[in-house]
PDB file of N, CA and C in Angstrom:
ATOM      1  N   UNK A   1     -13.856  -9.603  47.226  1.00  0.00           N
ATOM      2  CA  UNK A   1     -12.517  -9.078  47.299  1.00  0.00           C
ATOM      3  C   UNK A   1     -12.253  -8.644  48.742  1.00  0.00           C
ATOM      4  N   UNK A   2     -10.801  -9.130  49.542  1.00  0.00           N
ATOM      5  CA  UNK A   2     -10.762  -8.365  50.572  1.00  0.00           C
ATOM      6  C   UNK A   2      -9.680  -7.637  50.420  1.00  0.00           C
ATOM      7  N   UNK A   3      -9.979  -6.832  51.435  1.00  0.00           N
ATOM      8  CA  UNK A   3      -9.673  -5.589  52.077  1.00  0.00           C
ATOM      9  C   UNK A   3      -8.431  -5.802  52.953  1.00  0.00           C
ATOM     10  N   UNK A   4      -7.265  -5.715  52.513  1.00  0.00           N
ATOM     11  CA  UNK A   4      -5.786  -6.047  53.022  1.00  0.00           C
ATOM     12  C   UNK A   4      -6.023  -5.169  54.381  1.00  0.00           C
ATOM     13  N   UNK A   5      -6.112  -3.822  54.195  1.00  0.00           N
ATOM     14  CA  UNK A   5      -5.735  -3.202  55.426  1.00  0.00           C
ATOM     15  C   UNK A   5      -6.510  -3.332  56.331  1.00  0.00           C
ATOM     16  N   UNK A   6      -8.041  -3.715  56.142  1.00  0.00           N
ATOM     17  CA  UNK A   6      -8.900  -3.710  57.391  1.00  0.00           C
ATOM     18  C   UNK A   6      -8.969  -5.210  57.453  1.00  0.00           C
ATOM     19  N   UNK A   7      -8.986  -5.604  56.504  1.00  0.00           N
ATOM     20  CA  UNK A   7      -9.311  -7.427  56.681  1.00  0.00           C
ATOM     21  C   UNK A   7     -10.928  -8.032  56.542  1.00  0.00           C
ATOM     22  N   UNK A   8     -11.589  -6.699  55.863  1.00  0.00           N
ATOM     23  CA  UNK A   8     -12.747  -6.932  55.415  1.00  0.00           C
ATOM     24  C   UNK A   8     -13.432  -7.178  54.097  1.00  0.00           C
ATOM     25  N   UNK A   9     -14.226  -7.649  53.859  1.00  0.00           N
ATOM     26  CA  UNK A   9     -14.406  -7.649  52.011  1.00  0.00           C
ATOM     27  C   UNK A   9     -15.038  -6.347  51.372  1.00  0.00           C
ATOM     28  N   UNK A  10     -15.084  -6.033  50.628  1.00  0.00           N
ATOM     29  CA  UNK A  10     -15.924  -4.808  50.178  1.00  0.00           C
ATOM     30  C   UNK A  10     -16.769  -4.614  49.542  1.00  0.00           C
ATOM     31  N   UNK A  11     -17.924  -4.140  50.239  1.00  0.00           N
ATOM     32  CA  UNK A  11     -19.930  -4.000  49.534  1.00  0.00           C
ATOM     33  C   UNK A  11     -19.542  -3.701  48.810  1.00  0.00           C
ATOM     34  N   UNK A  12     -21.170  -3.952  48.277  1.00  0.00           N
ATOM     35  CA  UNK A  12     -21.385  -2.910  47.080  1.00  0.00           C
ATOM     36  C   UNK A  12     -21.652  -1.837  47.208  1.00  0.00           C
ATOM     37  N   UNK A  13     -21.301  -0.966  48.016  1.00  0.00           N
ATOM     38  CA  UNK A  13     -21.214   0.430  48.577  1.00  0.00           C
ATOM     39  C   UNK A  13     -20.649   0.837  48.126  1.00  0.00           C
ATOM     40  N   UNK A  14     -19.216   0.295  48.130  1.00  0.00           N
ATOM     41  CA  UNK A  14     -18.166   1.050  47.932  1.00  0.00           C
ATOM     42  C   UNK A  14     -17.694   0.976  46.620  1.00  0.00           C
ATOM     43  N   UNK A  15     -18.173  -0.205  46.157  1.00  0.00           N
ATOM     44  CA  UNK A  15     -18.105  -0.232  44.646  1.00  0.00           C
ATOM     45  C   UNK A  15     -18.887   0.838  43.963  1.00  0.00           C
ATOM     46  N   UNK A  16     -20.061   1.063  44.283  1.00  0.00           N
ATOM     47  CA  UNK A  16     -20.912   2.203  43.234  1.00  0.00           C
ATOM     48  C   UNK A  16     -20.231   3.666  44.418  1.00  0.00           C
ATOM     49  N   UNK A  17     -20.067   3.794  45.651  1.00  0.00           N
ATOM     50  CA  UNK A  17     -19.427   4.923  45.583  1.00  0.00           C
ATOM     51  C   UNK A  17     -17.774   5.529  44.704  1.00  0.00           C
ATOM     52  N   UNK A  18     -16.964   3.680  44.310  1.00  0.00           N
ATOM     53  CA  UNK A  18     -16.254   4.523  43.793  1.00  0.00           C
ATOM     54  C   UNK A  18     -16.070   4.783  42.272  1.00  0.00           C
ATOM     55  N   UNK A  19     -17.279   4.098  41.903  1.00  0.00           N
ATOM     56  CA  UNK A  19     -17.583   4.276  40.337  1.00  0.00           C
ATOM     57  C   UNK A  19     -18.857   5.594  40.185  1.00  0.00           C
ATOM     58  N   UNK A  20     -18.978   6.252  41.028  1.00  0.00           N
ATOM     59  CA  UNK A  20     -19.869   7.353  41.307  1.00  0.00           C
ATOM     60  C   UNK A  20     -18.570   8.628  41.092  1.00  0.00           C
ATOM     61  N   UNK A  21     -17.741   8.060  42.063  1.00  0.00           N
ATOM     62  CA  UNK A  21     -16.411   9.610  41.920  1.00  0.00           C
ATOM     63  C   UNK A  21     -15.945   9.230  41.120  1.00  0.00           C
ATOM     64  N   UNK A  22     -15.396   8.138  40.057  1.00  0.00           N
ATOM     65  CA  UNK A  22     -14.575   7.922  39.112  1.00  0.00           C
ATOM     66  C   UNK A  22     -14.980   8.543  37.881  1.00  0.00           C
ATOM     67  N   UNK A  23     -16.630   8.441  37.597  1.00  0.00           N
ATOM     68  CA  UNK A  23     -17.672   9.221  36.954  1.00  0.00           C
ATOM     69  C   UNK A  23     -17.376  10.758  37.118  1.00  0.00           C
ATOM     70  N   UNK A  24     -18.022  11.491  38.565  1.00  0.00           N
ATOM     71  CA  UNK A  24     -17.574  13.068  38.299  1.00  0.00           C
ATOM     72  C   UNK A  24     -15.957  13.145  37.816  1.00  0.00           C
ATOM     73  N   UNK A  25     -14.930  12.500  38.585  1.00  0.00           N
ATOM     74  CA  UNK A  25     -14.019  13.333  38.246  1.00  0.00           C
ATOM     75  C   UNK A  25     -13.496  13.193  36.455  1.00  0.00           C
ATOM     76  N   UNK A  26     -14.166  11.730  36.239  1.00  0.00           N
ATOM     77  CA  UNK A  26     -14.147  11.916  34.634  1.00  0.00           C
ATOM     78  C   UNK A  26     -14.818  13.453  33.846  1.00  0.00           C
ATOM     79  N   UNK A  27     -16.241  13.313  34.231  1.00  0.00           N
ATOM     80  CA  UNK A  27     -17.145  14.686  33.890  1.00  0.00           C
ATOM     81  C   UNK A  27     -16.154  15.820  33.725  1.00  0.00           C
ATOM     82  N   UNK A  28     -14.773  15.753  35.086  1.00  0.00           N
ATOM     83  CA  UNK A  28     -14.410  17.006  35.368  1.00  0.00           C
ATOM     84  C   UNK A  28     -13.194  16.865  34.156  1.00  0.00           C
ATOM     85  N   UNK A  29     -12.539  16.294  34.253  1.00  0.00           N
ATOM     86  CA  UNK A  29     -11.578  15.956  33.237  1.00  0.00           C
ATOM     87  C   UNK A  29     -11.738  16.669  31.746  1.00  0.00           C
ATOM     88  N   UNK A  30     -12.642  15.514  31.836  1.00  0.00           N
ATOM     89  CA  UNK A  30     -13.518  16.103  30.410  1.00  0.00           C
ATOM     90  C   UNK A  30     -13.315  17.529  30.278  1.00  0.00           C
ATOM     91  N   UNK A  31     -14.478  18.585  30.924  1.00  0.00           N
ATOM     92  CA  UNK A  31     -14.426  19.832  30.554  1.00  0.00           C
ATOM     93  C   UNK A  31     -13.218  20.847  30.585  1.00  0.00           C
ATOM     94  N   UNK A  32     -12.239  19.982  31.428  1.00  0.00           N
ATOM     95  CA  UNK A  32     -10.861  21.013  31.577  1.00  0.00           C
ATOM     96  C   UNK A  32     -10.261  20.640  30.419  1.00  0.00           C
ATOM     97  N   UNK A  33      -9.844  19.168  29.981  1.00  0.00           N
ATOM     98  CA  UNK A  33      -9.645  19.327  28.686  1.00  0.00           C
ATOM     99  C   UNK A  33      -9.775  19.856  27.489  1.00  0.00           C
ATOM    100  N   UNK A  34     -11.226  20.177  27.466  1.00  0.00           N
ATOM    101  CA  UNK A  34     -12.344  20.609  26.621  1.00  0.00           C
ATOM    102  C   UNK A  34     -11.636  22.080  26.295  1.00  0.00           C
ATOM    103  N   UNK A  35     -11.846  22.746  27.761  1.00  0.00           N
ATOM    104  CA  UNK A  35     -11.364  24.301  27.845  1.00  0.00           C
ATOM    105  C   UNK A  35      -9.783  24.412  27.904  1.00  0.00           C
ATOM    106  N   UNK A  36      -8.882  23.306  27.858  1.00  0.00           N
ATOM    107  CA  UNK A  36      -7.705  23.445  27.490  1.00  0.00           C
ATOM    108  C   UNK A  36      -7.145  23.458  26.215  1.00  0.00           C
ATOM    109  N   UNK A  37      -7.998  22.492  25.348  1.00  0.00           N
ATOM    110  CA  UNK A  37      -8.282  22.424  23.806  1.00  0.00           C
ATOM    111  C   UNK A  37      -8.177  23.612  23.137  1.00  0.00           C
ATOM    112  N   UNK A  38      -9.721  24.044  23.431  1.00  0.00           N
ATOM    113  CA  UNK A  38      -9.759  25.579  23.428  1.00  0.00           C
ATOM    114  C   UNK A  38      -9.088  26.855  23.333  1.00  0.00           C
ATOM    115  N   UNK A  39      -8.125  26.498  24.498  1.00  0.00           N
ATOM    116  CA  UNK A  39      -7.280  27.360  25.029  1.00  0.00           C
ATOM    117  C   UNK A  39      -5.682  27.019  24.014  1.00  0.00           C
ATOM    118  N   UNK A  40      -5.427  26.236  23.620  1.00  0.00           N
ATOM    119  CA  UNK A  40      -4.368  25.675  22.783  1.00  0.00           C
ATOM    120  C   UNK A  40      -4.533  26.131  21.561  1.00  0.00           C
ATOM    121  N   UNK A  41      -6.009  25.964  20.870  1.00  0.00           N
ATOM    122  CA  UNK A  41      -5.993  25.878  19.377  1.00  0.00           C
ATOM    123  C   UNK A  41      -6.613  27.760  18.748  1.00  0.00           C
ATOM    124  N   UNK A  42      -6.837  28.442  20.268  1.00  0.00           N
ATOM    125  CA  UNK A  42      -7.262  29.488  19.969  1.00  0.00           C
ATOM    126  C   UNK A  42      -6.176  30.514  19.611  1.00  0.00           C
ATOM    127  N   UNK A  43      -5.393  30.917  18.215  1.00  0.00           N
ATOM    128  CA  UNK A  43      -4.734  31.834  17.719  1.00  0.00           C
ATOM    129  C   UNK A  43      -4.901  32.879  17.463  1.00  0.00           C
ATOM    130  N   UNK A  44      -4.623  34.107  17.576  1.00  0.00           N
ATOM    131  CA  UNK A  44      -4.808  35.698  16.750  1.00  0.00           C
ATOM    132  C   UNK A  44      -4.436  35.424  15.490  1.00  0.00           C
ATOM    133  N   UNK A  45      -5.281  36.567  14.777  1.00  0.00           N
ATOM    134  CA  UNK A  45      -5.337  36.309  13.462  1.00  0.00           C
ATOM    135  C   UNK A  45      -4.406  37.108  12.634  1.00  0.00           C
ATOM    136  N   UNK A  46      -3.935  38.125  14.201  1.00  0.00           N
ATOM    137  CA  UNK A  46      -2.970  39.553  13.378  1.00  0.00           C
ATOM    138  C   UNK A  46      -2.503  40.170  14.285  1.00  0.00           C
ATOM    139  N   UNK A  47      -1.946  41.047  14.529  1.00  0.00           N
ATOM    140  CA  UNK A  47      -1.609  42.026  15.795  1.00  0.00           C
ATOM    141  C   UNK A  47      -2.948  42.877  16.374  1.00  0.00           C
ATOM    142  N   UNK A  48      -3.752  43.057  15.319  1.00  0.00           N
ATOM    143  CA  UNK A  48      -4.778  43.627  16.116  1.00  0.00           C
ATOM    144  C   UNK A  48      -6.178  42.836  16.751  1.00  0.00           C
ATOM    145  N   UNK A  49      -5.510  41.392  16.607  1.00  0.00           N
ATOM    146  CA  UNK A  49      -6.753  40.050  17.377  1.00  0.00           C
ATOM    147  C   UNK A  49      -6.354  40.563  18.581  1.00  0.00           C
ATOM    148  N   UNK A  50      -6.579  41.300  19.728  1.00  0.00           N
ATOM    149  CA  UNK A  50      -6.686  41.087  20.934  1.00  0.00           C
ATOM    150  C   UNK A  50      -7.907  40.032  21.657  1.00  0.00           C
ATOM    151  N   UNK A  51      -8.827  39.961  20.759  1.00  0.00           N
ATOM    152  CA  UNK A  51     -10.222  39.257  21.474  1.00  0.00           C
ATOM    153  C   UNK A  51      -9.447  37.594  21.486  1.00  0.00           C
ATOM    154  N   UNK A  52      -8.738  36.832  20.468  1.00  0.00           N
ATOM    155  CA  UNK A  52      -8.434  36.067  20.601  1.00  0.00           C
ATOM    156  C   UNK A  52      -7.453  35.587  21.617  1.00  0.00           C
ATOM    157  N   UNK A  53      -6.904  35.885  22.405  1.00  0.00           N
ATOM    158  CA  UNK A  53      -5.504  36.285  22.947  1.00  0.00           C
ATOM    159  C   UNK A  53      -6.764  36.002  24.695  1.00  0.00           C
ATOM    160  N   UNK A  54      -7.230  37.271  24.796  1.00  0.00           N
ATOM    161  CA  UNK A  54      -8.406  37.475  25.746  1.00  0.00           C
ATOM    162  C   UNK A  54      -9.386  36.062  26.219  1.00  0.00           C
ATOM    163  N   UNK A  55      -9.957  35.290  24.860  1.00  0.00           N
ATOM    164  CA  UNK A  55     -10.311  34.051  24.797  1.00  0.00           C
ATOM    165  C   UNK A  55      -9.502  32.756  25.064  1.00  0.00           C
ATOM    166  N   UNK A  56      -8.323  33.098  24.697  1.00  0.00           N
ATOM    167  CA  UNK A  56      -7.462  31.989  25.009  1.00  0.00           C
ATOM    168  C   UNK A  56      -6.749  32.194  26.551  1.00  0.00           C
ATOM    169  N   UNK A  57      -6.836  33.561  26.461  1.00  0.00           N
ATOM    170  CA  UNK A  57      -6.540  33.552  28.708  1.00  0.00           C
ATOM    171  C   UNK A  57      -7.486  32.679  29.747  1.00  0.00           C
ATOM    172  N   UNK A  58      -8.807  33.009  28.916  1.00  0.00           N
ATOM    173  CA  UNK A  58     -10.077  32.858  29.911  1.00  0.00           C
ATOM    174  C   UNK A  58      -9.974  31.480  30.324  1.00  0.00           C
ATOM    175  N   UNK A  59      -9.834  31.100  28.609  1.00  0.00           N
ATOM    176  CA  UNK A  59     -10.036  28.879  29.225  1.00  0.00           C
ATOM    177  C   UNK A  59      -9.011  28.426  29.441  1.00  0.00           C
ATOM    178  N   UNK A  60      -7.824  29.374  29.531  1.00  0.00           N
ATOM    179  CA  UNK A  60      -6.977  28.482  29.985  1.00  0.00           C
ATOM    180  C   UNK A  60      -7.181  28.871  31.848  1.00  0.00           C
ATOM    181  N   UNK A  61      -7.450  29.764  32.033  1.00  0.00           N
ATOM    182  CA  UNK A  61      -7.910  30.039  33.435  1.00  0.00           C
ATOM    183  C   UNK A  61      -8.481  29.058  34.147  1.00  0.00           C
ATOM    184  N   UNK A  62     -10.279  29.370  33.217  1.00  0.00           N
ATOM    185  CA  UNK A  62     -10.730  28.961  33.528  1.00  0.00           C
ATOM    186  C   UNK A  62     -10.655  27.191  33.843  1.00  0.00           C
ATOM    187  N   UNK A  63      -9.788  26.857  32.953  1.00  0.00           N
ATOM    188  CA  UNK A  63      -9.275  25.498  33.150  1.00  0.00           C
ATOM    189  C   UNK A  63      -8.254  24.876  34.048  1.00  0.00           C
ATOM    190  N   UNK A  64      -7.547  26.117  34.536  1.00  0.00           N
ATOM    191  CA  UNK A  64      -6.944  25.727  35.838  1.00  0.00           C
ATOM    192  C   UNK A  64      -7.870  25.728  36.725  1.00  0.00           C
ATOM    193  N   UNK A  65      -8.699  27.180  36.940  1.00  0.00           N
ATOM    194  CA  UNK A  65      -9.655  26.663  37.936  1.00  0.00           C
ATOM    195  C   UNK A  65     -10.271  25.509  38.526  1.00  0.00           C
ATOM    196  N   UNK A  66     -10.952  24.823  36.718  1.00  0.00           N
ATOM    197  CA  UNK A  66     -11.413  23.339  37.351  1.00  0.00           C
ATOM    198  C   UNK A  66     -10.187  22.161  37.641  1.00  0.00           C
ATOM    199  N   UNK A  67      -9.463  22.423  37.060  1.00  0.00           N
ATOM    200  CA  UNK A  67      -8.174  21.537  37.566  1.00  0.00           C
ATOM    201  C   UNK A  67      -8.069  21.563  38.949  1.00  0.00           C
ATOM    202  N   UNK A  68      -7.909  22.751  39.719  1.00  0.00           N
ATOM    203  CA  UNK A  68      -7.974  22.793  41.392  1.00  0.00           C
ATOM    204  C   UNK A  68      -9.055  22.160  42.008  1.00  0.00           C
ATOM    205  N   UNK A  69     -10.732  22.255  41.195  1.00  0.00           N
ATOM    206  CA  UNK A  69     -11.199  22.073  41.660  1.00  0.00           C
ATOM    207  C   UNK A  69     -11.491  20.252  41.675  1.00  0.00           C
ATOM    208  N   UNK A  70     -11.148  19.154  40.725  1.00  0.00           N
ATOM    209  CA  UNK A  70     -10.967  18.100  40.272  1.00  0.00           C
ATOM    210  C   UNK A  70      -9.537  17.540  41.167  1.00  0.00           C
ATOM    211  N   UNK A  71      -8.727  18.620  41.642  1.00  0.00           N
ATOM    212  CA  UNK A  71      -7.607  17.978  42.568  1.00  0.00           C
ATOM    213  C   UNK A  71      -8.319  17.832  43.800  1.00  0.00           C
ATOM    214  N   UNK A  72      -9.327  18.698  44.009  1.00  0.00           N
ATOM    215  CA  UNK A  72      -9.653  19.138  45.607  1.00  0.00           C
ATOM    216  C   UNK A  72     -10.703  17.748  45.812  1.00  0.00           C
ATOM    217  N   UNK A  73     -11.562  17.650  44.766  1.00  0.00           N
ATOM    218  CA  UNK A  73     -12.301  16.570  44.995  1.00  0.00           C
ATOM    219  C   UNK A  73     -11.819  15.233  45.113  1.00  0.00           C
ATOM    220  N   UNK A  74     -10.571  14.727  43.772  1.00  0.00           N
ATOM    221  CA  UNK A  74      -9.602  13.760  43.806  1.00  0.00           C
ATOM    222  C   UNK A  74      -8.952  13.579  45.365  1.00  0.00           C
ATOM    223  N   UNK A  75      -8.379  14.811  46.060  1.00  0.00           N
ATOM    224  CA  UNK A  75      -8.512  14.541  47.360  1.00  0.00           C
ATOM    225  C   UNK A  75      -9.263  13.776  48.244  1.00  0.00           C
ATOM    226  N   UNK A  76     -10.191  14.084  48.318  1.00  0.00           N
ATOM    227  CA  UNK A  76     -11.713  13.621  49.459  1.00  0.00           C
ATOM    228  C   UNK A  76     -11.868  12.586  49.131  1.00  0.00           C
ATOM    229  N   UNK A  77     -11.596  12.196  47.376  1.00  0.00           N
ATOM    230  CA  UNK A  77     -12.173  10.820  46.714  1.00  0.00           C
ATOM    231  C   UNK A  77     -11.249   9.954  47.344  1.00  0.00           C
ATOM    232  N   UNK A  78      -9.831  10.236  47.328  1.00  0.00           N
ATOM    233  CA  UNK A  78      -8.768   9.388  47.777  1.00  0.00           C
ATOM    234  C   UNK A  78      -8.806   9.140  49.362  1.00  0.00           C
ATOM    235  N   UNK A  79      -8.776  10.496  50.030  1.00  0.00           N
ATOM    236  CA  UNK A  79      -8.969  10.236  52.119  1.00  0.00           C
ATOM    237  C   UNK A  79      -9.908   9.429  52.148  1.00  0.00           C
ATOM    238  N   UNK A  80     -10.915   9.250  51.583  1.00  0.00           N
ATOM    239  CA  UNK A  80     -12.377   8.175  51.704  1.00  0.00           C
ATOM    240  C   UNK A  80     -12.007   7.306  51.327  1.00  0.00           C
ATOM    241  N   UNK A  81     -10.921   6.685  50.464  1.00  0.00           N
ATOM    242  CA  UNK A  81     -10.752   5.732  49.693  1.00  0.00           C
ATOM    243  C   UNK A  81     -11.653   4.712  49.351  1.00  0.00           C
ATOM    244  N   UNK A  82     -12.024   6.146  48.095  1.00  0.00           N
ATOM    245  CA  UNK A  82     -12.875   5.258  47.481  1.00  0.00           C
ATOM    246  C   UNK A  82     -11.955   4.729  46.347  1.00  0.00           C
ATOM    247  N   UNK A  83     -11.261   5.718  45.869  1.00  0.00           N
ATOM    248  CA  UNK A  83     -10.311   5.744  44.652  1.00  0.00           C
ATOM    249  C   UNK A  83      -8.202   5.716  45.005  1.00  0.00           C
ATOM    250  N   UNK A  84      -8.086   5.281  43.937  1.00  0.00           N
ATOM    251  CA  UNK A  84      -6.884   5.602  44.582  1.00  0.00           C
ATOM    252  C   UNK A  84      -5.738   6.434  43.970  1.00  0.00           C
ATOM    253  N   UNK A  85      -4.568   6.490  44.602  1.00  0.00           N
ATOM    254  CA  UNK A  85      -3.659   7.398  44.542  1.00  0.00           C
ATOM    255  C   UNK A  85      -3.288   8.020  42.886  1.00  0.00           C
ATOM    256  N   UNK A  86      -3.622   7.146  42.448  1.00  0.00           N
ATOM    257  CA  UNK A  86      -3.258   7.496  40.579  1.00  0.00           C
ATOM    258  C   UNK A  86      -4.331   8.511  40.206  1.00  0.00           C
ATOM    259  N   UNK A  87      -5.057   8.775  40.536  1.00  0.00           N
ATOM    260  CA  UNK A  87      -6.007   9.834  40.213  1.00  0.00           C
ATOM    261  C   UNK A  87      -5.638  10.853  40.329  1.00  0.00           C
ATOM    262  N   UNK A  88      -4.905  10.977  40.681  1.00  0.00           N
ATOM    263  CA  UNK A  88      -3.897  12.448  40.965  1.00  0.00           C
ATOM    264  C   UNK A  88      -2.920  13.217  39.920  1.00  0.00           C
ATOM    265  N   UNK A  89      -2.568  12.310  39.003  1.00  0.00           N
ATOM    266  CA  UNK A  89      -1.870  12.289  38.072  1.00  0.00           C
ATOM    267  C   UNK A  89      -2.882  13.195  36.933  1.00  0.00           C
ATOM    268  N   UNK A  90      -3.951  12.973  36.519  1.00  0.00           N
ATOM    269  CA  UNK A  90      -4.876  13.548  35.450  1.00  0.00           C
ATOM    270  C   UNK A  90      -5.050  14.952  35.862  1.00  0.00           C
ATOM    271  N   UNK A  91      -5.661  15.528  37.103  1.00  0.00           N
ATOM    272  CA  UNK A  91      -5.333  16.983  37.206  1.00  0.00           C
ATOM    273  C   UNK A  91      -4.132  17.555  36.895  1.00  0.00           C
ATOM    274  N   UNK A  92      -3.403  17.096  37.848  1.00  0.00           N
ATOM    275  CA  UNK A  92      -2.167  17.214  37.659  1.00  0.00           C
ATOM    276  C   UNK A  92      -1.279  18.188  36.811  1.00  0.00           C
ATOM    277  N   UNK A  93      -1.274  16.841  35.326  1.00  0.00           N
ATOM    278  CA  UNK A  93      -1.135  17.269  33.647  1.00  0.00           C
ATOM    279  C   UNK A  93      -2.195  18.371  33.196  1.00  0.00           C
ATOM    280  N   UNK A  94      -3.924  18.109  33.931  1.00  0.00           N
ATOM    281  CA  UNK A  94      -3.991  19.856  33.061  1.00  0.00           C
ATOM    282  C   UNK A  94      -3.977  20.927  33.659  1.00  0.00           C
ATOM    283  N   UNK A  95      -3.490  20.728  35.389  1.00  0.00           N
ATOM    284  CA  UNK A  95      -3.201  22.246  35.722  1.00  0.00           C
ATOM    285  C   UNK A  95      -2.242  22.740  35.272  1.00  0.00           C
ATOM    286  N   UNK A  96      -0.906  21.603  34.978  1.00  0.00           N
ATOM    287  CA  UNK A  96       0.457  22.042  34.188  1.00  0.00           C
ATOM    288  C   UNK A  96       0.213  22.151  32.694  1.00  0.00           C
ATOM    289  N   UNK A  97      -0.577  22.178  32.115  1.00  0.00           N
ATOM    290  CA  UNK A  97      -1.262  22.399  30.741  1.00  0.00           C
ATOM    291  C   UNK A  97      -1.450  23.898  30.899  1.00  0.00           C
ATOM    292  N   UNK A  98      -2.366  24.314  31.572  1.00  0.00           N
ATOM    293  CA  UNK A  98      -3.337  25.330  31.742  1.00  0.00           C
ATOM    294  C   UNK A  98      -2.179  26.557  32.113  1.00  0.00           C
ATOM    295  N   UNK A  99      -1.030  26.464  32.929  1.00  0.00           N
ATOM    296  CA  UNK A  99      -0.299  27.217  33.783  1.00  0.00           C
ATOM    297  C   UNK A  99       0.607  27.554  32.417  1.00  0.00           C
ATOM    298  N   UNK A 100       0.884  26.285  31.772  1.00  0.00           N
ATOM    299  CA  UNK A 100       2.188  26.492  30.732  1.00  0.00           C
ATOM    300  C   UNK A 100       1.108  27.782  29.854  1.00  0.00           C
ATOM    301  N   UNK A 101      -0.123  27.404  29.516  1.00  0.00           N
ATOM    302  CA  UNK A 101      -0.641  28.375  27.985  1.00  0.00           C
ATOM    303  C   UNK A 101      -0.891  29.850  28.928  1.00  0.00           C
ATOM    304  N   UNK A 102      -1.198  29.456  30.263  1.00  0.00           N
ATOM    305  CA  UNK A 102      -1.199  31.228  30.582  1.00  0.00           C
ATOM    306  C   UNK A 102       0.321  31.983  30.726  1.00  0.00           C
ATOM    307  N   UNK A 103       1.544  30.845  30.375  1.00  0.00           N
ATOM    308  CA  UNK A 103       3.051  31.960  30.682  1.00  0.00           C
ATOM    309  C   UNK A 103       3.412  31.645  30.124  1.00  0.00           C
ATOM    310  N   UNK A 104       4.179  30.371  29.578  1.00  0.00           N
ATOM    311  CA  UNK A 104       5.241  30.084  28.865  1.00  0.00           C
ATOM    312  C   UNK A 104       4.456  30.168  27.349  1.00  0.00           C
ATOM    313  N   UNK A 105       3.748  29.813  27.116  1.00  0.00           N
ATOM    314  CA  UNK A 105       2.999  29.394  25.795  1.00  0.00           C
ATOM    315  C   UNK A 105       1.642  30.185  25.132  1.00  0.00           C
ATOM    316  N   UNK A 106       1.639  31.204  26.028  1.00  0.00           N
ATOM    317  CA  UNK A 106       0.748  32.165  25.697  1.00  0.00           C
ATOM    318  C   UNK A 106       0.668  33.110  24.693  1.00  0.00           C
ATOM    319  N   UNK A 107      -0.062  32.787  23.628  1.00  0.00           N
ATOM    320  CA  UNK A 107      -0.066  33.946  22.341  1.00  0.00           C
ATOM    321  C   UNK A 107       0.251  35.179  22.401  1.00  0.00           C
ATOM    322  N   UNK A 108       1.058  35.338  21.486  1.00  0.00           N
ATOM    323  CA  UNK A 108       1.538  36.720  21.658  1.00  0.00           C
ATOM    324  C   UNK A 108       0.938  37.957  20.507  1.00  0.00           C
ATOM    325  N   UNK A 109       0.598  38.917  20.268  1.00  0.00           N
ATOM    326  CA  UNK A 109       0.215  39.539  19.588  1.00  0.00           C
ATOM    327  C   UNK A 109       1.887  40.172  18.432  1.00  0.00           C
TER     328      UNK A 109
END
């Protein structure tokens, strides 16, 4: 396969480097989903569930967190181009996941 912009073909370097980041940022995906899941399906049971409420802050937090951190890498993955610009799109949706259940959509007691 070549390489439009440089006019070169492309190793197999760059093939297993970009099926190496396509891999983590899947990994990462994964667990923000995981902890967005979490964070969605976790309800109070009454006015006095505060622990549930508490649990459903954390992963949704905590799931923005890795969302930043899956954009930050999606970054580096993309300036290196190993990967490209559409990868951007999957954080994306669960930092705006994660942001909606900590304000707009956040259990209420």
């Amino acid at each position: 396969m070549t390489d439009v912009r440089e006019g070169r073909r492309a190793g197999a370097s760059e093939w297993v480097g970009a099926a190496v980041c396509a891999v983590v940022l899947a990994v990462g995906h994964l667990v923000t989903g995981y902890l967005l899941l979490v964070a969605y399906t976790t309800e109070p049971d009454g006015s006095w569930d505060r622990q549930a409420v508490t649990n459903s802050g954390f992963a949704a937090g905590f799931g923005l967190a890795l969302a930043v951190v899956t954009v930050l890498l999606t970054l580096w993955f993309v300036r290196a181009q190993w990967l490209r610009a559409w990868w951007y799109a999957i954080p994306t949706v669960l930092a705006v996941a994660a942001v909606l259940r900590l304000t707009l959509l956040a259990p209420v007691l």
